[in-house]
PDB file of C-alpha atoms in Angstrom:
ATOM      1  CA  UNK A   1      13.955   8.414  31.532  1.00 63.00           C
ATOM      2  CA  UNK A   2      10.169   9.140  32.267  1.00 75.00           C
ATOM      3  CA  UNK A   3       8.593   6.662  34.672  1.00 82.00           C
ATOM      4  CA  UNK A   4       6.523   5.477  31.597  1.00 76.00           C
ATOM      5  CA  UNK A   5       9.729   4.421  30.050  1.00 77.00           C
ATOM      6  CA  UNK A   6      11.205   2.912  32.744  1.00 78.00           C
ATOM      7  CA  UNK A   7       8.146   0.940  33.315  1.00 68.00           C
ATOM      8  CA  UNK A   8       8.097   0.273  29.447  1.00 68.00           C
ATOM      9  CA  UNK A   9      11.298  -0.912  29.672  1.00 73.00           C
ATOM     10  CA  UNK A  10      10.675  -3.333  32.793  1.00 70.00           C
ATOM     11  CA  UNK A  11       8.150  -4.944  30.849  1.00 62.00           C
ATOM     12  CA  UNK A  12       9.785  -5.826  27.302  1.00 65.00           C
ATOM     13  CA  UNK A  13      13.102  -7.047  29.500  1.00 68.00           C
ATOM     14  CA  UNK A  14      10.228  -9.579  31.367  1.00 73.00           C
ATOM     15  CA  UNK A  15       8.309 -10.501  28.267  1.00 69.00           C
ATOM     16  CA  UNK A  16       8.044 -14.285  28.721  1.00 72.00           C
ATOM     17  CA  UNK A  17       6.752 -14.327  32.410  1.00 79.00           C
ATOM     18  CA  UNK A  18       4.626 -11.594  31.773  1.00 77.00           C
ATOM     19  CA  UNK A  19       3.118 -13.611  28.148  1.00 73.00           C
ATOM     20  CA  UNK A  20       2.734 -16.653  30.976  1.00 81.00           C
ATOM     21  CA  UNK A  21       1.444 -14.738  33.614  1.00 83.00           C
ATOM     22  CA  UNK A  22      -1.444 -13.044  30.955  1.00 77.00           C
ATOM     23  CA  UNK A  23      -2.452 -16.969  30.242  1.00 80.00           C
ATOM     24  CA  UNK A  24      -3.006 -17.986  33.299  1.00 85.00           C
ATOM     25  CA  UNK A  25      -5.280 -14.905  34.039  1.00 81.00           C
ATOM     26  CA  UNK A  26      -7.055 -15.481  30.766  1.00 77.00           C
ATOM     27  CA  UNK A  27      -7.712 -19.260  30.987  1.00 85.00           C
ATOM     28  CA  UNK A  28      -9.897 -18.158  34.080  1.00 83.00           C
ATOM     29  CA  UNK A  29     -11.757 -14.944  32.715  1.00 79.00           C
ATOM     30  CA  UNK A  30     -15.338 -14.733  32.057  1.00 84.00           C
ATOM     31  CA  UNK A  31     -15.703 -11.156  31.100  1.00 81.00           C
ATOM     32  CA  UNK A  32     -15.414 -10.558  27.408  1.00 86.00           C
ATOM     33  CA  UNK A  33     -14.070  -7.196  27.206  1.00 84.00           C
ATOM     34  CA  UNK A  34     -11.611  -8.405  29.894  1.00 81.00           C
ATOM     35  CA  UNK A  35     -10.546 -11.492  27.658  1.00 84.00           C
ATOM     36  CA  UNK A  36     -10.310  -9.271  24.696  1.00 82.00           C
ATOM     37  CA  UNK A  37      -7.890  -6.952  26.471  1.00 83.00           C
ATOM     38  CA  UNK A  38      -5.894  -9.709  27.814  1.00 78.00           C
ATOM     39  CA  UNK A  39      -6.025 -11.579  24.799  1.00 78.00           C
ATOM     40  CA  UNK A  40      -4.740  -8.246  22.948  1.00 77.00           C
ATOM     41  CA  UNK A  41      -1.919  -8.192  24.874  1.00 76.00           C
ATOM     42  CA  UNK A  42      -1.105 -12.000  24.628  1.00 72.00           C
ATOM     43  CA  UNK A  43      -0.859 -11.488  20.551  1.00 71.00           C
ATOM     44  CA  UNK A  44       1.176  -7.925  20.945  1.00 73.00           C
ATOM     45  CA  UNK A  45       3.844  -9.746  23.137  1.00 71.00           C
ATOM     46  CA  UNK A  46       4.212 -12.608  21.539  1.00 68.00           C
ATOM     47  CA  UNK A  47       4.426 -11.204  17.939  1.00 77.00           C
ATOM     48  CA  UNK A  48       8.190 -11.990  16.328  1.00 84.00           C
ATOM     49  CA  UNK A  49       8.730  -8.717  14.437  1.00 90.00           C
ATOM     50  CA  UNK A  50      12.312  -8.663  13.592  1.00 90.00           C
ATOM     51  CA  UNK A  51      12.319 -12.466  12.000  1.00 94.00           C
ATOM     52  CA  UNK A  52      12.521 -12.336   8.580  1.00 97.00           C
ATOM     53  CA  UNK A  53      13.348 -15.969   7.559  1.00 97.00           C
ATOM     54  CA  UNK A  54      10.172 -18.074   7.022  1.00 96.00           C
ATOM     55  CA  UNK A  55      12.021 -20.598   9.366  1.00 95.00           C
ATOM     56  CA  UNK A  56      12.806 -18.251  12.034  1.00 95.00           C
ATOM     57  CA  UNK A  57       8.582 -17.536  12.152  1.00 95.00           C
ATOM     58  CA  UNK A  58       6.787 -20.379  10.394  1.00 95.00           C
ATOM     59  CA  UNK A  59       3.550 -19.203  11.639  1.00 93.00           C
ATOM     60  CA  UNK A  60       3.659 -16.027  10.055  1.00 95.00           C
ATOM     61  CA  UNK A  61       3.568 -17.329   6.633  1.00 97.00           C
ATOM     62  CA  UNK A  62       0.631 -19.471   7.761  1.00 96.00           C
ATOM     63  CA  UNK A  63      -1.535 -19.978   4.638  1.00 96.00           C
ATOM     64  CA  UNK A  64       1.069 -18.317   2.270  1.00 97.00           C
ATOM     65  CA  UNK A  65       2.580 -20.418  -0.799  1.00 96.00           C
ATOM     66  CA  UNK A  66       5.878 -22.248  -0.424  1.00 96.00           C
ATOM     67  CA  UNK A  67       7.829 -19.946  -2.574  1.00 97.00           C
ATOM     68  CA  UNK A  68       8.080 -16.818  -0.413  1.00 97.00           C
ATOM     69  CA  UNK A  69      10.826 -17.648   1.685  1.00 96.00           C
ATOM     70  CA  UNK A  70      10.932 -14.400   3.595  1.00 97.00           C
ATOM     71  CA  UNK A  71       8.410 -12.065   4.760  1.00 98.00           C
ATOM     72  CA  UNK A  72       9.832  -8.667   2.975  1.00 98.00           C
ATOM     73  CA  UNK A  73       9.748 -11.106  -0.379  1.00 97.00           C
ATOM     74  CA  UNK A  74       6.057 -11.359   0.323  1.00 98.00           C
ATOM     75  CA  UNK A  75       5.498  -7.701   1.209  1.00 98.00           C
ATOM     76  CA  UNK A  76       6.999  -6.642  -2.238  1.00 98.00           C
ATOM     77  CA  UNK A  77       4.180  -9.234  -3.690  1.00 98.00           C
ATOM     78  CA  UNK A  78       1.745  -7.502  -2.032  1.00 98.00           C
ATOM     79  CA  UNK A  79       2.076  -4.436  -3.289  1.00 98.00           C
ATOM     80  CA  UNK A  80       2.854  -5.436  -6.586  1.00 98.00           C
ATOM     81  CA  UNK A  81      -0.013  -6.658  -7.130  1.00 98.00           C
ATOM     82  CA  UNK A  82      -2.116  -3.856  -5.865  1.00 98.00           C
ATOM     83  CA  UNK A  83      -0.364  -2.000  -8.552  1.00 98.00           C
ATOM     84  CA  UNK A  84      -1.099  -4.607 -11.126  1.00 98.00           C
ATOM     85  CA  UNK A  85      -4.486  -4.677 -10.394  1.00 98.00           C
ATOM     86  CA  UNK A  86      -4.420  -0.682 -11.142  1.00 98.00           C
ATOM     87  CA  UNK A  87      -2.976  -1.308 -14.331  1.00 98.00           C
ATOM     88  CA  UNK A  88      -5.446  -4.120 -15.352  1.00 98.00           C
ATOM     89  CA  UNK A  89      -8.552  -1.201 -14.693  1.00 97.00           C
ATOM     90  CA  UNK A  90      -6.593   0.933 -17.023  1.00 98.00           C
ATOM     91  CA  UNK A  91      -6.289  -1.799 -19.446  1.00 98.00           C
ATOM     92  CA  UNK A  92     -10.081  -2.423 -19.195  1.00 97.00           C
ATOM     93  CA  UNK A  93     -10.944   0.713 -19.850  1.00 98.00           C
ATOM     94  CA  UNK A  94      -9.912   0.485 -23.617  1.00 97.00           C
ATOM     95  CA  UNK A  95     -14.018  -0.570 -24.301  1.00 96.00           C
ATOM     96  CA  UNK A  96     -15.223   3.491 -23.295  1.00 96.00           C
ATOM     97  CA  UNK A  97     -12.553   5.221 -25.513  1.00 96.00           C
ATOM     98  CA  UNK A  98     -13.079   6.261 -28.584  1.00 94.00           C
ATOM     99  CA  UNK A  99     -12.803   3.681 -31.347  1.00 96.00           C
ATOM    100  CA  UNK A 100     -10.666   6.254 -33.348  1.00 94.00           C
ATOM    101  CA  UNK A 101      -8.325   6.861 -30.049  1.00 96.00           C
ATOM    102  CA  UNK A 102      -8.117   3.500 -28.829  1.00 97.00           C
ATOM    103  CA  UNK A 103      -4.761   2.362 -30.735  1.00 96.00           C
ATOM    104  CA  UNK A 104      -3.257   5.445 -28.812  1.00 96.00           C
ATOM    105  CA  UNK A 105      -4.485   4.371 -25.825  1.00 97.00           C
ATOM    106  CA  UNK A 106      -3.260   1.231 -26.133  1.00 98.00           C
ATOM    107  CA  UNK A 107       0.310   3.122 -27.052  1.00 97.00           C
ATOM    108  CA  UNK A 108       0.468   4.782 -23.671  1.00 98.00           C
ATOM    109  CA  UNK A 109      -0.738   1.081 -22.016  1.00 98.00           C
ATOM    110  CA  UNK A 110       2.406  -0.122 -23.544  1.00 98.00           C
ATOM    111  CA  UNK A 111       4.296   2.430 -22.220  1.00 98.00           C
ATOM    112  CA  UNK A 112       3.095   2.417 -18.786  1.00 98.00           C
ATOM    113  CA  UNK A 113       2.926  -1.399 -18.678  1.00 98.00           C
ATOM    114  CA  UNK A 114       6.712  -1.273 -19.750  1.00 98.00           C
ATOM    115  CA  UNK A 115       8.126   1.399 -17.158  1.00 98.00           C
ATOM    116  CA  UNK A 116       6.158  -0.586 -14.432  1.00 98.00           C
ATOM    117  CA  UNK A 117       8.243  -3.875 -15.270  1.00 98.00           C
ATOM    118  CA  UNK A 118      10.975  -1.593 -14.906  1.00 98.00           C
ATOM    119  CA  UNK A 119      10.574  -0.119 -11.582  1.00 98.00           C
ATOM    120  CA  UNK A 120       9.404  -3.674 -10.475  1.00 98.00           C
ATOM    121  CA  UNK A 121       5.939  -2.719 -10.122  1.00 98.00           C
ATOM    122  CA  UNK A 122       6.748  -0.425  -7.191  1.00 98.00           C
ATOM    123  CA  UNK A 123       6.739  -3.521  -4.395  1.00 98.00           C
ATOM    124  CA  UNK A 124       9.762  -1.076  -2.636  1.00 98.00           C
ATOM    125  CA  UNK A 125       6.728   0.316  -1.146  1.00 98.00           C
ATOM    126  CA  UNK A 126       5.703  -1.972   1.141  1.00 98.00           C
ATOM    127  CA  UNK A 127       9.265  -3.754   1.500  1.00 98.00           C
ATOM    128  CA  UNK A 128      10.908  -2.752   4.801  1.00 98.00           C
ATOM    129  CA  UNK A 129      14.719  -3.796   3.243  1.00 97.00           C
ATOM    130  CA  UNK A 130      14.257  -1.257   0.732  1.00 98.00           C
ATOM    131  CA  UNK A 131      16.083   2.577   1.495  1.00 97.00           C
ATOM    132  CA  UNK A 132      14.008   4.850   3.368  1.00 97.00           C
ATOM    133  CA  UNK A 133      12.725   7.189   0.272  1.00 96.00           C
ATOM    134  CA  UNK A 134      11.562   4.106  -1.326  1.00 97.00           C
ATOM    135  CA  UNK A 135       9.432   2.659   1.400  1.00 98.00           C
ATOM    136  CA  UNK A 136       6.157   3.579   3.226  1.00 98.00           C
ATOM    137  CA  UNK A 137       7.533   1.635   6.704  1.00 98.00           C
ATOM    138  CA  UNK A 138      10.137   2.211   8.519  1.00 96.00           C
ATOM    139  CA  UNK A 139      12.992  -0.493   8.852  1.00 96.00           C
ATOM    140  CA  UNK A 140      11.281  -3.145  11.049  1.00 94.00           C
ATOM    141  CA  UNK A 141       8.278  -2.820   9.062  1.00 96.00           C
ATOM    142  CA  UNK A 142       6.188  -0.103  10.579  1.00 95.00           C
ATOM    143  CA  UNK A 143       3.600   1.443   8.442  1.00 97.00           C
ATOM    144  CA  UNK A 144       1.564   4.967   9.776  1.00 97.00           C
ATOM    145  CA  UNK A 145      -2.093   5.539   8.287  1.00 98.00           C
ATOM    146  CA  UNK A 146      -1.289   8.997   6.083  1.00 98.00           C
ATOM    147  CA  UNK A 147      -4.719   9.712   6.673  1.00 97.00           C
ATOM    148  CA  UNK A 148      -7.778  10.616   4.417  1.00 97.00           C
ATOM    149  CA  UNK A 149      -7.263  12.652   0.643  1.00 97.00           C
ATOM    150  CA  UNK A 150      -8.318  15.895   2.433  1.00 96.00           C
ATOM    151  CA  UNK A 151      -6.559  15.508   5.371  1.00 96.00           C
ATOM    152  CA  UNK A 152      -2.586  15.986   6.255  1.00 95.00           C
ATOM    153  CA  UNK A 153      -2.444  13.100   8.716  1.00 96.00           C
ATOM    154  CA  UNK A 154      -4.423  10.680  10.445  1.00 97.00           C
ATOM    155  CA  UNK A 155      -6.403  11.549  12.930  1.00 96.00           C
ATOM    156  CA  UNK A 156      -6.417   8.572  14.633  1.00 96.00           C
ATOM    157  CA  UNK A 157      -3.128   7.968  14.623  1.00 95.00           C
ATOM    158  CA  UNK A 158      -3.613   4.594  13.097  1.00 96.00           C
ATOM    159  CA  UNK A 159      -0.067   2.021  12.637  1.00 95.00           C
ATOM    160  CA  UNK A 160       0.679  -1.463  11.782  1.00 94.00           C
ATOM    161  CA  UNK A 161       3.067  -3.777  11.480  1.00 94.00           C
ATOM    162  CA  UNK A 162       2.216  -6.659   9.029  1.00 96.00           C
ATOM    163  CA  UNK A 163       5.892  -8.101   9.387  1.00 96.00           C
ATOM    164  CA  UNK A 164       4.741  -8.847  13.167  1.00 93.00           C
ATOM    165  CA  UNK A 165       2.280 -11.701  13.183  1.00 91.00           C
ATOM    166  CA  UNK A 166       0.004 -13.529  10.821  1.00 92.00           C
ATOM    167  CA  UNK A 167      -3.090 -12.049  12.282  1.00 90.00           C
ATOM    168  CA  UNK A 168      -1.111  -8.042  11.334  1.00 93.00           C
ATOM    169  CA  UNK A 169      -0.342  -9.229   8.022  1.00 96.00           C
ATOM    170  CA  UNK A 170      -3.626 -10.342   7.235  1.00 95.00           C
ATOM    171  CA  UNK A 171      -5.444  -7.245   8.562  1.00 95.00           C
ATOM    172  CA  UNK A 172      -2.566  -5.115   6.226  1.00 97.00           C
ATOM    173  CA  UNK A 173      -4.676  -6.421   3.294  1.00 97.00           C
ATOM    174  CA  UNK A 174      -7.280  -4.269   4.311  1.00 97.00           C
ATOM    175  CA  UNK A 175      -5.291  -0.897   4.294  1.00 98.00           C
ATOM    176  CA  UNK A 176      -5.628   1.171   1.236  1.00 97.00           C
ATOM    177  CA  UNK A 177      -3.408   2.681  -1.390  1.00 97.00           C
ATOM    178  CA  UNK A 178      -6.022   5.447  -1.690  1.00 97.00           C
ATOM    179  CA  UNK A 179      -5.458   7.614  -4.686  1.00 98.00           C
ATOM    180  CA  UNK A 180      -5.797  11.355  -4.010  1.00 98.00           C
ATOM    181  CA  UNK A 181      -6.887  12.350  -7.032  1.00 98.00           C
ATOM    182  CA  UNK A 182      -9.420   9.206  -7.729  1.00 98.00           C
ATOM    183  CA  UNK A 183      -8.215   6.793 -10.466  1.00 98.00           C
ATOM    184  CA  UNK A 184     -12.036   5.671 -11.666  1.00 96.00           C
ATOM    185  CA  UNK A 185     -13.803   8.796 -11.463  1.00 96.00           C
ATOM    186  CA  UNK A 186     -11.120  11.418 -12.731  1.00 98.00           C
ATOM    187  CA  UNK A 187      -7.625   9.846 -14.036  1.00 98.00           C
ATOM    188  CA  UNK A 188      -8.781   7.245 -16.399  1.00 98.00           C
ATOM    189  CA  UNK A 189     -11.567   8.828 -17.604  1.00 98.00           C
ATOM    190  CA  UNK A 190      -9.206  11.944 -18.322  1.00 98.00           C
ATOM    191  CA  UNK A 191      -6.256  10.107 -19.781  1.00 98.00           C
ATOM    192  CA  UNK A 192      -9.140   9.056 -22.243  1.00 97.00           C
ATOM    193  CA  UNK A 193     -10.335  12.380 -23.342  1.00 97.00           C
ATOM    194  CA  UNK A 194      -6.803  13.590 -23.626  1.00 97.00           C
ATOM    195  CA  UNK A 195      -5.894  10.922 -26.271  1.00 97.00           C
ATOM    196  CA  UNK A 196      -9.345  11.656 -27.892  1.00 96.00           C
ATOM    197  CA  UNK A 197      -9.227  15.187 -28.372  1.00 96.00           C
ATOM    198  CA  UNK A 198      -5.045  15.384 -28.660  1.00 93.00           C
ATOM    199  CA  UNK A 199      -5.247  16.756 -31.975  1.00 91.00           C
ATOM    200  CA  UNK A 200      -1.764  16.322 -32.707  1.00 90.00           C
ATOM    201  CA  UNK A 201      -0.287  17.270 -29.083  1.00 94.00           C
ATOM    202  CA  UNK A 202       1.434  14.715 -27.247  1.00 96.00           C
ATOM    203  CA  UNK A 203      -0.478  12.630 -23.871  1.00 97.00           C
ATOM    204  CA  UNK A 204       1.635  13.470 -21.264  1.00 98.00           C
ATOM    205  CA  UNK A 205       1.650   9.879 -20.449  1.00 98.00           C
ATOM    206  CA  UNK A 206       4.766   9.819 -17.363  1.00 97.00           C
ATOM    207  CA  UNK A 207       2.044  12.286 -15.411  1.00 98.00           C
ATOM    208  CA  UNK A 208      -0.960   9.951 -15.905  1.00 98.00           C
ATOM    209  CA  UNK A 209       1.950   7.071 -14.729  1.00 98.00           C
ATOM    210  CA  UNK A 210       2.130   9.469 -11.538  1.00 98.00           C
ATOM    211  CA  UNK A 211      -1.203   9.644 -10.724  1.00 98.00           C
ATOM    212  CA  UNK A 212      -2.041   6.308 -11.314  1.00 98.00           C
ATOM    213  CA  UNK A 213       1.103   3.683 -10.162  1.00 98.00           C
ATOM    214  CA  UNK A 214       2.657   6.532  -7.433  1.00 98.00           C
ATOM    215  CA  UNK A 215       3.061   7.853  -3.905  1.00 98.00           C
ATOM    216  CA  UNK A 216       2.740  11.458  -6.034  1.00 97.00           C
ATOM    217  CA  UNK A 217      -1.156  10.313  -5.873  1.00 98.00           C
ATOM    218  CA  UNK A 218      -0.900   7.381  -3.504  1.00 98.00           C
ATOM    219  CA  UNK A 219      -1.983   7.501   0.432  1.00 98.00           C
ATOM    220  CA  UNK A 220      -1.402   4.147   2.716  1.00 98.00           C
ATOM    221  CA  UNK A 221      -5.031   4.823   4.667  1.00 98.00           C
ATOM    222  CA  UNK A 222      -6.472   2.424   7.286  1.00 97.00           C
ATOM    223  CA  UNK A 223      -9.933   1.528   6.144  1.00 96.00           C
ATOM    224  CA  UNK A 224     -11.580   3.977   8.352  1.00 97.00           C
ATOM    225  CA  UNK A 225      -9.764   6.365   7.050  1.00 97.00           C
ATOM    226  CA  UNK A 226     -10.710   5.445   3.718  1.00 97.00           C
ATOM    227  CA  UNK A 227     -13.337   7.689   2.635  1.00 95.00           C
ATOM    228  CA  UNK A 228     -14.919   6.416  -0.672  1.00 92.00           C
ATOM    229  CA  UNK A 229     -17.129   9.635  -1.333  1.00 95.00           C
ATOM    230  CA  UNK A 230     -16.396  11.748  -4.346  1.00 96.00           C
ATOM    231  CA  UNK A 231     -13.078  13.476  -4.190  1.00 97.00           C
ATOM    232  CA  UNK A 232     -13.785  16.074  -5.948  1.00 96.00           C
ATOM    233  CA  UNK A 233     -10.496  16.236  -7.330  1.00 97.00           C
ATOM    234  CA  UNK A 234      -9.537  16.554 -10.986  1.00 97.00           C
ATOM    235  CA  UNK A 235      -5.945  16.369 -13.250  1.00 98.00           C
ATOM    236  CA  UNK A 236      -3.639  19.103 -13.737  1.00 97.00           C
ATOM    237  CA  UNK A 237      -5.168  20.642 -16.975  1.00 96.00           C
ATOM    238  CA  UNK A 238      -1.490  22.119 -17.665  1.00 95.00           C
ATOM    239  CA  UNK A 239       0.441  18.578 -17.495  1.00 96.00           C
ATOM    240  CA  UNK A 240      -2.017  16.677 -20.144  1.00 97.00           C
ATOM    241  CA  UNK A 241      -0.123  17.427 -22.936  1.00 97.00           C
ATOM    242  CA  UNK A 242       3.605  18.480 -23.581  1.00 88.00           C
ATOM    243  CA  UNK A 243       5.618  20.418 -26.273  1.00 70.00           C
ATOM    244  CA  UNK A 244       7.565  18.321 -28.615  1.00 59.00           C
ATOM    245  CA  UNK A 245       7.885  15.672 -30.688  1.00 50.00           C
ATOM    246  CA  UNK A 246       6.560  12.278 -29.921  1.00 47.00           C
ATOM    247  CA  UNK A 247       8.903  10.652 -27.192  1.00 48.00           C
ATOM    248  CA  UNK A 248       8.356   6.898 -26.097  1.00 49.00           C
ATOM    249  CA  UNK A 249      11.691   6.891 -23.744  1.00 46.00           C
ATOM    250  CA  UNK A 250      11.084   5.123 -20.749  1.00 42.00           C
ATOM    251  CA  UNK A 251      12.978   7.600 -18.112  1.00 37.00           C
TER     252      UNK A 251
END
């Protein structure tokens, strides 16, 4: 082991004395970027990741409604309703289509509204019980910034972990589920005009479902790594439409 990791080591295995011995250097500090640092560490060594039970952490669910009784149960509402709130802009959209396209629209809606119920409105994303392919965090709840839509990774090498402490879990709510290919300015808009101008083809709806409710078009991005300029980014012309007769199988 590296001396970094035995020192590492040295430290977690002396935790509480070194949480007590932080206070007591705080309570006297004056300097503000020396309290912040100190109070930094207080909260990162006293944070109770692996508790999952709202009575093994009762100040983690601080604030939260009596019905989530565990913190992954909570994570799953999270991101469900990030991805019901996408759905609701596609719903709203129905006012700018077409009037002569807008009973389709409201077809592929209905379709998309009924494979979310299905897949539970993806909350496996942000639930750290869920299998590895299915989750953005590893098992004890670790989530990485994937960085902005025209980068590979972040280059800040930004990471979280809501299931730690209230103060984490709070600050989660201001990560994004940034969509690559932007859901205002290009999918919406073009799911629209496909359904308008179909002329007897059939919407591709599943790929519009892809770009819209999925990690296929999804990035986790810390806020500074949220860039809200225009992507620049449109849809696949060649997965609009599909061959075949009309298909409403939810697969």
């Amino acid at each position: 082991a590296s001396d970094i990791e035995r020192f590492l080591a040295a430290f977690s295995s002396q935790r509480d004395a070194v949480v007590e011995a932080v206070r007591q250097l705080l309570s006297g500090e004056r300097a503000p970027r020396r309290q912040k640092l100190l109070a930094d560490l207080i909260h990162n060594l006293s944070e109770n990741i692996l508790a999952e039970e709202r009575s093994d952490d009762e100040k983690w669910f601080e604030g939260l409604e009596s019905r989530f009784k565990n913190k992954s149960s909570y994570m799953r509402h999270s991101c469900e309703s990030r991805i019901r709130s996408y759905m609701k802009e596609v719903s709203s959209f129905i006012s700018n289509v077409h009037p002569t396209a807008r009973d389709a629209y409201k077809g592929i809606i209905d379709l998309m509204a009924e494979k979310l119920k299905s897949m539970k409105y993806n909350g496996c994303y942000f639930d750290r019980r869920e299998e590895e392919e299915a989750r953005l965090c590893t098992p004890e709840g670790w989530f990485s910034c994937q960085g902005p839509f025209d980068r590979d990774e972040c280059p800040s090498k930004h990471s979280i972990n809501p299931y730690s402490n209230r103060e984490s879990r709070i600050l989660f709510s201001t990560w994004n589920l940034d969509h690559i290919i932007e859901k205002k300015r290009a999918v919406v808009p073009e799911l629209a005009e496909a359904v308008k101008t179909r002329d007897g083809r059939e919407v591709n709806w599943e790929y519009f479902y892809q770009l819209l409710f999925t990690v296929e078009n999804l990035k986790l991005v810390h806020i500074a790594c949220h860039k809200k300029t225009d992507h620049h980014l449109s849809c696949d012309k060649a997965k609009i439409y599909r061959k075949g007769k009309q298909n409403h199988k939810i697969s």
